[in-house]
């Protein structure tokens, strides 16, 4: 990481890949703001904000919240970011529409070196981890739907970054510390 430049990490990976945990750890190590769209949405739902009321139905069913709501959300989150070191996006982008919007938005952040990282974990391991996690949207049926939604709508985001030559792939089926080390090596390189 250079000093004059801030860092942006775009964390991709299916539900249960551990990206939330790793994002949290990296955010602490590098003083980056951890922007989790899932956390923001869950908080908005609890607080019954206009965003929360619009998003609730989708989140509870394991469907993606409509792009327009997320575009407004991420725009605001990045504008309001107050960490000079940078940010980590956890859970965004999840569609190609969101990814190309983000590209446009990031053109305004010319001082930020952006890393796009996918945490790769086999499907059976994901299922096992999600069933153990026990979040409200972690019932067997909704988990199945979230993985399906991931394959249909979010996997194309990997191709989007891959074809731009920007995708870094990290094996997420290892000990937590080993994954963190790989991620740190990547960012330091
Ligand atoms: P997560 O905590 O990242 O697994 O997100 C939980 C839920 O929030 C997802 O299942 C979606 O319903 C919604 N969500 C989070 N991020 C996005 C996004 N970028 N686009 C659409 N929906 C999202």
Short mmCIF file of C-alpha atoms and ligand atoms in Angstrom, two decimals:
data_model
loop_
_atom_site.label_atom_id
_atom_site.label_comp_id
_atom_site.label_asym_id
_atom_site.label_seq_id
_atom_site.Cartn_x
_atom_site.Cartn_y
_atom_site.Cartn_z
CA UNK A 1 0.00 0.00 0.00
CA UNK A 2 1.50 3.36 -0.95
CA UNK A 3 1.09 6.42 1.20
CA UNK A 4 -0.23 9.03 -1.17
CA UNK A 5 -2.90 6.69 -2.41
CA UNK A 6 -5.94 5.25 -0.62
CA UNK A 7 -7.08 1.65 -0.99
CA UNK A 8 -10.42 0.32 -2.20
CA UNK A 9 -11.25 -3.36 -1.96
CA UNK A 10 -14.24 -4.82 -3.77
CA UNK A 11 -15.02 -8.13 -2.14
CA UNK A 12 -16.86 -10.66 -4.25
CA UNK A 13 -17.80 -14.18 -3.26
CA UNK A 14 -20.93 -16.19 -2.65
CA UNK A 15 -22.95 -16.08 0.57
CA UNK A 16 -21.01 -18.04 3.18
CA UNK A 17 -17.61 -17.48 1.52
CA UNK A 18 -16.38 -15.61 4.59
CA UNK A 19 -16.09 -12.26 2.86
CA UNK A 20 -17.82 -10.44 5.72
CA UNK A 21 -15.36 -11.82 8.26
CA UNK A 22 -12.33 -11.11 6.10
CA UNK A 23 -13.61 -7.64 5.21
CA UNK A 24 -13.97 -6.89 8.92
CA UNK A 25 -10.41 -8.07 9.69
CA UNK A 26 -8.86 -6.13 6.80
CA UNK A 27 -10.85 -3.03 7.69
CA UNK A 28 -9.40 -3.16 11.20
CA UNK A 29 -5.82 -3.79 10.03
CA UNK A 30 -5.77 -1.02 7.45
CA UNK A 31 -8.30 1.40 8.99
CA UNK A 32 -10.59 1.08 6.01
CA UNK A 33 -14.31 1.67 6.31
CA UNK A 34 -16.19 -1.58 5.99
CA UNK A 35 -19.22 -0.95 3.82
CA UNK A 36 -21.50 -4.00 3.98
CA UNK A 37 -24.65 -3.45 1.94
CA UNK A 38 -26.29 -6.43 3.71
CA UNK A 39 -25.61 -4.84 7.13
CA UNK A 40 -26.87 -1.45 5.97
CA UNK A 41 -30.05 -3.06 4.62
CA UNK A 42 -30.64 -5.13 7.77
CA UNK A 43 -30.18 -2.02 9.93
CA UNK A 44 -32.58 -0.03 7.73
CA UNK A 45 -35.16 -2.80 8.06
CA UNK A 46 -34.91 -2.80 11.87
CA UNK A 47 -35.15 0.99 11.91
CA UNK A 48 -38.05 0.95 9.42
CA UNK A 49 -36.49 3.67 7.27
CA UNK A 50 -37.95 4.23 3.77
CA UNK A 51 -35.09 2.12 2.34
CA UNK A 52 -35.73 -0.60 4.92
CA UNK A 53 -39.44 -0.73 4.15
CA UNK A 54 -38.73 -1.10 0.45
CA UNK A 55 -35.97 -3.68 0.91
CA UNK A 56 -37.51 -5.92 3.58
CA UNK A 57 -39.51 -8.22 1.35
CA UNK A 58 -36.56 -8.97 -0.92
CA UNK A 59 -34.07 -9.59 1.88
CA UNK A 60 -36.45 -11.93 3.69
CA UNK A 61 -36.98 -14.00 0.56
CA UNK A 62 -33.27 -14.15 -0.35
CA UNK A 63 -33.86 -12.10 -3.51
CA UNK A 64 -31.72 -9.17 -4.58
CA UNK A 65 -33.01 -5.74 -3.64
CA UNK A 66 -33.69 -3.72 -6.85
CA UNK A 67 -30.59 -2.11 -8.36
CA UNK A 68 -31.83 1.48 -8.08
CA UNK A 69 -32.04 1.26 -4.29
CA UNK A 70 -28.51 -0.12 -4.12
CA UNK A 71 -27.10 2.50 -6.49
CA UNK A 72 -28.39 5.28 -4.23
CA UNK A 73 -27.15 3.44 -1.16
CA UNK A 74 -23.60 2.89 -2.45
CA UNK A 75 -23.32 6.39 -3.84
CA UNK A 76 -24.17 7.80 -0.43
CA UNK A 77 -21.93 5.36 1.44
CA UNK A 78 -18.89 6.22 -0.70
CA UNK A 79 -19.55 9.97 -0.57
CA UNK A 80 -19.85 9.76 3.22
CA UNK A 81 -16.76 7.61 3.67
CA UNK A 82 -14.58 9.40 6.17
CA UNK A 83 -11.63 7.04 6.31
CA UNK A 84 -8.66 8.63 4.51
CA UNK A 85 -7.14 5.13 4.12
CA UNK A 86 -10.04 3.92 1.99
CA UNK A 87 -12.89 1.43 2.03
CA UNK A 88 -13.96 -2.17 1.56
CA UNK A 89 -17.15 -3.03 -0.25
CA UNK A 90 -18.71 -6.23 1.09
CA UNK A 91 -21.78 -7.42 -0.80
CA UNK A 92 -21.66 -4.88 -3.63
CA UNK A 93 -21.74 -5.13 -6.64
CA UNK A 94 -24.06 -8.12 -7.03
CA UNK A 95 -25.27 -7.46 -10.58
CA UNK A 96 -23.52 -6.29 -13.75
CA UNK A 97 -25.67 -3.13 -13.64
CA UNK A 98 -24.27 -2.38 -10.18
CA UNK A 99 -20.71 -3.15 -11.33
CA UNK A 100 -20.81 -0.76 -14.26
CA UNK A 101 -22.42 1.93 -12.11
CA UNK A 102 -19.60 1.47 -9.61
CA UNK A 103 -17.02 1.84 -12.39
CA UNK A 104 -18.47 5.23 -13.30
CA UNK A 105 -18.60 6.27 -9.66
CA UNK A 106 -14.98 5.25 -9.05
CA UNK A 107 -13.74 7.46 -11.88
CA UNK A 108 -14.16 10.26 -9.34
CA UNK A 109 -11.73 8.46 -7.00
CA UNK A 110 -8.57 8.67 -9.07
CA UNK A 111 -6.36 8.53 -5.97
CA UNK A 112 -7.70 5.14 -4.92
CA UNK A 113 -6.05 1.84 -5.93
CA UNK A 114 -8.89 -0.59 -6.31
CA UNK A 115 -8.57 -4.36 -5.84
CA UNK A 116 -11.32 -6.72 -6.92
CA UNK A 117 -11.14 -9.98 -4.99
CA UNK A 118 -13.23 -13.13 -5.25
CA UNK A 119 -13.19 -15.58 -2.37
CA UNK A 120 -13.66 -19.04 -3.84
CA UNK A 121 -15.35 -21.74 -1.76
CA UNK A 122 -16.94 -25.02 -2.98
CA UNK A 123 -20.73 -25.15 -2.89
CA UNK A 124 -21.00 -27.96 -0.29
CA UNK A 125 -18.81 -25.99 2.12
CA UNK A 126 -20.95 -22.87 1.59
CA UNK A 127 -24.14 -24.78 2.40
CA UNK A 128 -22.65 -26.22 5.54
CA UNK A 129 -21.37 -22.85 6.75
CA UNK A 130 -24.62 -21.02 6.02
CA UNK A 131 -26.71 -23.64 7.83
CA UNK A 132 -24.46 -23.27 10.88
CA UNK A 133 -24.59 -19.45 10.85
CA UNK A 134 -28.28 -19.24 11.73
CA UNK A 135 -29.06 -15.71 10.52
CA UNK A 136 -32.75 -14.98 9.94
CA UNK A 137 -32.36 -15.45 6.18
CA UNK A 138 -30.30 -18.63 6.71
CA UNK A 139 -33.09 -21.23 6.62
CA UNK A 140 -32.44 -24.13 4.23
CA UNK A 141 -34.97 -22.91 1.68
CA UNK A 142 -33.79 -19.29 1.64
CA UNK A 143 -30.14 -20.36 1.55
CA UNK A 144 -30.87 -22.43 -1.54
CA UNK A 145 -32.53 -19.40 -3.12
CA UNK A 146 -29.62 -17.09 -2.22
CA UNK A 147 -27.12 -19.45 -3.82
CA UNK A 148 -29.32 -19.70 -6.91
CA UNK A 149 -29.57 -15.91 -7.10
CA UNK A 150 -25.79 -15.75 -6.73
CA UNK A 151 -25.26 -18.09 -9.68
CA UNK A 152 -27.79 -16.35 -11.90
CA UNK A 153 -27.17 -12.69 -11.11
CA UNK A 154 -23.84 -12.32 -9.34
CA UNK A 155 -21.58 -14.86 -11.08
CA UNK A 156 -21.72 -12.67 -14.26
CA UNK A 157 -20.06 -9.92 -12.18
CA UNK A 158 -16.99 -12.19 -11.94
CA UNK A 159 -16.88 -12.47 -15.75
CA UNK A 160 -17.26 -8.70 -15.96
CA UNK A 161 -14.12 -8.09 -13.89
CA UNK A 162 -12.29 -11.10 -15.33
CA UNK A 163 -12.68 -9.76 -18.85
CA UNK A 164 -11.25 -6.43 -17.73
CA UNK A 165 -8.29 -8.33 -16.25
CA UNK A 166 -9.07 -7.01 -12.78
CA UNK A 167 -10.17 -10.13 -10.94
CA UNK A 168 -8.01 -11.58 -8.15
CA UNK A 169 -9.02 -15.06 -7.04
CA UNK A 170 -8.31 -16.24 -3.51
CA UNK A 171 -8.96 -19.72 -2.12
CA UNK A 172 -11.49 -19.20 0.67
CA UNK A 173 -11.60 -22.87 1.71
CA UNK A 174 -8.72 -22.63 4.20
CA UNK A 175 -8.05 -21.57 7.78
CA UNK A 176 -9.24 -18.04 8.45
CA UNK A 177 -5.68 -16.76 9.17
CA UNK A 178 -4.28 -18.22 5.95
CA UNK A 179 -6.95 -16.45 3.93
CA UNK A 180 -6.25 -13.17 5.70
CA UNK A 181 -2.51 -13.54 4.93
CA UNK A 182 -3.18 -14.14 1.24
CA UNK A 183 -5.40 -11.09 1.12
CA UNK A 184 -2.79 -8.93 2.83
CA UNK A 185 -0.08 -10.14 0.44
CA UNK A 186 -2.28 -9.22 -2.47
CA UNK A 187 -2.91 -5.71 -1.20
CA UNK A 188 0.73 -5.13 -0.24
CA UNK A 189 2.02 -6.29 -3.61
P1 LIG B 1 -25.52 -10.18 2.63
O1 LIG B 1 -25.44 -9.84 4.08
O2 LIG B 1 -24.43 -9.55 1.82
O3 LIG B 1 -25.60 -11.67 2.39
O4 LIG B 1 -26.89 -9.57 2.08
C1 LIG B 1 -28.13 -9.97 2.62
C2 LIG B 1 -29.25 -9.62 1.66
O5 LIG B 1 -29.28 -8.20 1.42
C3 LIG B 1 -29.16 -10.25 0.29
O6 LIG B 1 -29.67 -11.57 0.27
C4 LIG B 1 -30.00 -9.27 -0.55
O7 LIG B 1 -31.37 -9.48 -0.31
C5 LIG B 1 -29.63 -7.93 0.06
N1 LIG B 1 -28.47 -7.29 -0.61
C6 LIG B 1 -27.24 -7.04 -0.07
N2 LIG B 1 -26.42 -6.46 -0.95
C7 LIG B 1 -27.12 -6.35 -2.11
C8 LIG B 1 -26.82 -5.86 -3.41
N3 LIG B 1 -25.60 -5.36 -3.72
N4 LIG B 1 -27.80 -5.91 -4.35
C9 LIG B 1 -29.02 -6.39 -4.06
N5 LIG B 1 -29.36 -6.88 -2.86
C10 LIG B 1 -28.44 -6.87 -1.88
#
